[in-house]
mmCIF file of C-alpha atoms in Angstrom:
data_model
loop_
_atom_site.group_PDB
_atom_site.id
_atom_site.type_symbol
_atom_site.label_atom_id
_atom_site.label_comp_id
_atom_site.label_asym_id
_atom_site.label_seq_id
_atom_site.Cartn_x
_atom_site.Cartn_y
_atom_site.Cartn_z
ATOM 1 C CA MET A 192 -14.309 30.990 -40.367
ATOM 2 C CA SER A 193 -14.054 28.384 -37.723
ATOM 3 C CA LYS A 194 -11.058 27.160 -35.636
ATOM 4 C CA GLY A 195 -10.753 23.596 -35.764
ATOM 5 C CA HIS A 196 -8.413 21.246 -34.406
ATOM 6 C CA THR A 197 -5.379 20.721 -37.318
ATOM 7 C CA PRO A 198 -3.736 17.662 -37.025
ATOM 8 C CA SER A 199 0.406 18.695 -36.636
ATOM 9 C CA THR A 200 2.559 17.530 -39.081
ATOM 10 C CA GLU A 201 5.674 17.459 -36.944
ATOM 11 C CA THR A 202 7.082 14.126 -36.274
ATOM 12 C CA ARG A 203 8.480 13.505 -32.760
ATOM 13 C CA ARG A 204 11.927 12.202 -32.098
ATOM 14 C CA PRO A 205 12.061 9.014 -30.194
ATOM 15 C CA ASP A 206 13.035 9.392 -26.583
ATOM 16 C CA ARG A 207 16.724 8.429 -26.144
ATOM 17 C CA ALA A 208 16.428 8.400 -22.270
ATOM 18 C CA ALA A 209 13.578 5.800 -22.445
ATOM 19 C CA LEU A 210 15.448 3.700 -24.670
ATOM 20 C CA VAL A 211 18.038 3.639 -22.486
ATOM 21 C CA ILE A 212 16.007 2.546 -19.559
ATOM 22 C CA ALA A 213 14.115 0.080 -21.876
ATOM 23 C CA VAL A 214 17.789 -1.327 -22.459
ATOM 24 C CA PHE A 215 18.663 -1.591 -18.858
ATOM 25 C CA LEU A 216 15.254 -3.383 -18.384
ATOM 26 C CA ALA A 217 15.826 -5.906 -20.796
ATOM 27 C CA ALA A 218 19.547 -6.503 -19.455
ATOM 28 C CA LEU A 219 17.921 -6.671 -15.796
ATOM 29 C CA ALA A 220 15.094 -9.171 -17.134
ATOM 30 C CA GLY A 221 18.173 -11.197 -18.968
ATOM 31 C CA LEU A 222 20.477 -11.500 -15.659
ATOM 32 C CA ILE A 223 17.314 -12.560 -13.727
ATOM 33 C CA PHE A 224 16.225 -15.274 -16.214
ATOM 34 C CA TRP A 225 19.973 -16.678 -16.574
ATOM 35 C CA ASP A 226 20.317 -16.583 -12.782
ATOM 36 C CA ALA A 227 16.964 -18.390 -12.254
ATOM 37 C CA SER A 228 18.156 -20.813 -14.930
ATOM 38 C CA ARG A 229 20.991 -21.938 -12.625
ATOM 39 C CA LEU A 230 18.630 -22.614 -9.912
ATOM 40 C CA ALA A 231 18.005 -26.527 -8.968
ATOM 41 C CA SER A 232 14.396 -27.147 -10.442
ATOM 42 C CA MET A 233 13.226 -28.490 -7.043
ATOM 43 C CA GLY A 234 9.098 -28.015 -8.084
ATOM 44 C CA GLY A 235 8.003 -31.277 -6.623
ATOM 45 C CA TYR A 236 4.412 -32.141 -7.639
ATOM 46 C CA SER A 237 3.139 -28.467 -7.934
ATOM 47 C CA GLY A 238 6.206 -27.537 -10.377
ATOM 48 C CA ILE A 239 6.898 -24.373 -8.226
ATOM 49 C CA GLY A 240 10.272 -24.369 -7.005
ATOM 50 C CA PRO A 241 12.689 -21.686 -6.053
ATOM 51 C CA ALA A 242 13.357 -20.229 -9.633
ATOM 52 C CA THR A 243 9.435 -19.434 -10.164
ATOM 53 C CA ILE A 244 9.267 -15.894 -8.501
ATOM 54 C CA PRO A 245 12.647 -14.722 -10.500
ATOM 55 C CA PHE A 246 11.014 -15.851 -13.635
ATOM 56 C CA VAL A 247 8.007 -14.099 -13.035
ATOM 57 C CA ILE A 248 9.921 -10.808 -11.828
ATOM 58 C CA ALA A 249 12.194 -11.140 -15.090
ATOM 59 C CA GLY A 250 9.165 -11.946 -17.317
ATOM 60 C CA GLY A 251 7.313 -8.431 -15.990
ATOM 61 C CA LEU A 252 10.596 -6.648 -16.307
ATOM 62 C CA LEU A 253 10.646 -7.712 -19.900
ATOM 63 C CA ILE A 254 7.192 -6.399 -20.619
ATOM 64 C CA LEU A 255 8.117 -3.218 -19.101
ATOM 65 C CA ALA A 256 11.082 -3.287 -21.360
ATOM 66 C CA VAL A 257 9.086 -3.966 -24.474
ATOM 67 C CA TRP A 258 6.487 -1.147 -23.307
ATOM 68 C CA THR A 259 9.200 1.183 -22.692
ATOM 69 C CA VAL A 260 10.457 0.804 -26.110
ATOM 70 C CA PHE A 261 6.855 1.586 -27.939
ATOM 71 C CA GLU A 262 6.132 4.362 -25.790
ATOM 72 C CA ALA A 263 9.591 5.911 -26.432
ATOM 73 C CA LEU A 264 9.449 5.380 -30.283
ATOM 74 C CA ARG A 265 5.970 7.057 -30.278
ATOM 75 C CA GLY A 266 7.256 9.694 -27.881
ATOM 76 C CA ASP A 267 4.374 9.946 -25.694
ATOM 77 C CA PHE A 268 6.556 10.608 -22.408
ATOM 78 C CA PRO A 269 6.092 14.077 -21.040
ATOM 79 C CA ALA A 270 8.928 16.320 -21.247
ATOM 80 C CA ARG A 271 11.325 16.021 -18.425
ATOM 81 C CA ASP A 272 12.379 18.887 -16.091
ATOM 82 C CA ARG A 273 16.416 19.683 -16.353
ATOM 83 C CA GLN A 274 18.257 17.334 -13.821
ATOM 84 C CA GLU A 275 20.042 18.877 -10.819
ATOM 85 C CA PHE A 276 23.117 17.304 -9.983
ATOM 86 C CA GLY A 277 23.878 19.200 -6.680
ATOM 87 C CA PRO A 278 21.552 17.325 -4.641
ATOM 88 C CA VAL A 279 22.290 13.830 -6.248
ATOM 89 C CA VAL A 280 25.930 14.462 -5.197
ATOM 90 C CA TRP A 281 25.195 15.347 -1.726
ATOM 91 C CA ILE A 282 22.919 12.267 -1.192
ATOM 92 C CA VAL A 283 25.293 9.918 -2.944
ATOM 93 C CA GLY A 284 28.188 11.456 -1.048
ATOM 94 C CA GLY A 285 26.316 10.660 2.439
ATOM 95 C CA LEU A 286 25.594 7.237 1.214
ATOM 96 C CA ALA A 287 29.339 6.745 0.979
ATOM 97 C CA ALA A 288 30.298 8.106 3.534
ATOM 98 C CA GLN A 289 27.995 5.935 5.889
ATOM 99 C CA MET A 290 29.131 2.604 3.852
ATOM 100 C CA LEU A 291 32.762 3.801 4.626
ATOM 101 C CA LEU A 292 32.394 4.783 8.612
ATOM 102 C CA LEU A 293 29.601 2.555 9.417
ATOM 103 C CA LYS A 294 31.809 0.096 10.977
ATOM 104 C CA ILE A 295 34.552 2.582 12.174
ATOM 105 C CA LEU A 296 32.106 5.206 13.616
ATOM 106 C CA GLY A 297 29.230 3.010 14.382
ATOM 107 C CA PHE A 298 25.432 3.403 13.376
ATOM 108 C CA SER A 299 24.615 6.500 15.271
ATOM 109 C CA ILE A 300 27.514 8.791 13.912
ATOM 110 C CA ALA A 301 27.692 7.194 10.309
ATOM 111 C CA THR A 302 23.960 7.368 9.840
ATOM 112 C CA GLY A 303 23.711 10.921 11.419
ATOM 113 C CA LEU A 304 26.093 12.172 8.727
ATOM 114 C CA LEU A 305 24.092 10.644 5.860
ATOM 115 C CA PHE A 306 20.889 12.348 7.536
ATOM 116 C CA ALA A 307 22.927 15.833 7.538
ATOM 117 C CA ALA A 308 23.839 15.082 3.594
ATOM 118 C CA THR A 309 20.196 14.507 2.778
ATOM 119 C CA ALA A 310 19.101 17.754 4.794
ATOM 120 C CA ALA A 311 21.597 19.313 2.886
ATOM 121 C CA ALA A 312 20.378 17.923 -0.870
ATOM 122 C CA PHE A 313 16.926 19.345 0.422
ATOM 123 C CA GLY A 314 18.200 22.690 0.830
ATOM 124 C CA LYS A 315 18.734 22.772 4.825
ATOM 125 C CA ARG A 316 22.752 23.623 4.635
ATOM 126 C CA LYS A 317 23.245 24.603 7.942
ATOM 127 C CA LEU A 318 25.582 21.375 8.936
ATOM 128 C CA TRP A 319 26.418 22.607 12.389
ATOM 129 C CA MET A 320 22.598 21.623 13.295
ATOM 130 C CA THR A 321 21.542 18.703 11.054
ATOM 131 C CA VAL A 322 24.616 16.826 11.786
ATOM 132 C CA PRO A 323 23.900 16.632 15.529
ATOM 133 C CA ILE A 324 20.015 16.124 15.030
ATOM 134 C CA GLY A 325 21.183 13.543 12.783
ATOM 135 C CA ILE A 326 23.128 11.461 15.003
ATOM 136 C CA LEU A 327 20.599 12.179 18.027
ATOM 137 C CA LEU A 328 17.910 10.889 16.260
ATOM 138 C CA CYS A 329 19.886 7.970 14.837
ATOM 139 C CA LEU A 330 21.380 6.996 18.533
ATOM 140 C CA GLY A 331 17.561 7.005 19.440
ATOM 141 C CA ILE A 332 16.826 4.423 16.619
ATOM 142 C CA TRP A 333 20.058 2.581 17.667
ATOM 143 C CA LEU A 334 18.878 2.229 21.168
ATOM 144 C CA ILE A 335 15.346 1.188 19.959
ATOM 145 C CA PHE A 336 16.873 -1.681 17.870
ATOM 146 C CA ALA A 337 19.103 -2.742 20.206
ATOM 147 C CA GLY A 338 17.605 -2.436 23.367
ATOM 148 C CA LEU A 339 14.250 -2.980 22.750
ATOM 149 C CA LEU A 340 14.241 -5.161 19.864
ATOM 150 C CA GLN A 341 17.235 -7.012 20.249
ATOM 151 C CA LEU A 342 18.766 -6.572 16.751
ATOM 152 C CA SER A 343 22.100 -5.551 16.280
ATOM 153 C CA LEU A 344 23.681 -2.517 14.191
ATOM 154 C CA PRO A 345 27.131 -1.522 13.973
ATOM 155 C CA ALA A 346 28.015 0.116 17.557
ATOM 156 C CA GLY A 347 30.685 2.986 17.566
ATOM 157 C CA PRO A 348 31.867 4.891 20.485
ATOM 158 C CA LEU A 349 29.017 6.787 20.966
ATOM 159 C CA GLU A 350 27.069 3.665 21.239
ATOM 160 C CA HIS A 351 29.352 2.303 23.646
ATOM 161 C CA LEU A 352 28.663 4.985 26.089
ATOM 162 C CA PHE A 353 25.091 4.032 26.202
ATOM 163 C CA TRP A 354 25.371 0.102 26.119
#
């Protein structure tokens, strides 16, 4: 008796997460279409103006949305691992802290805290070590941008010691 491949009679359910992503892509495409349609049509002789590229991007997003719907209904997406929310909270918290502290403490300290929070998200929870390392790395970046490239990043008390 031979063991052949027997087709499965089990039907797959649509992937709800992929359908949500498709709706988000379609909504983003609609928003870009709407915003680009409000731009003045200054195409000149070639017909290409400031709204051309946003229309192309929105069209691409719409194609991706339709494609995602078809793949979600077919159930062709691979099974996803369980989402770990702890690392996401560390990174989002670090970003929020950076945005809140950037003008008060300056680039080096605020971005150093973001560095430490991201390191904690990846498993390096020794904040007593990652915070100073992040601040020193970010101070070096600030000095390169401010000194060599003549670009301005928010300066705080630490940056004022060097500049």
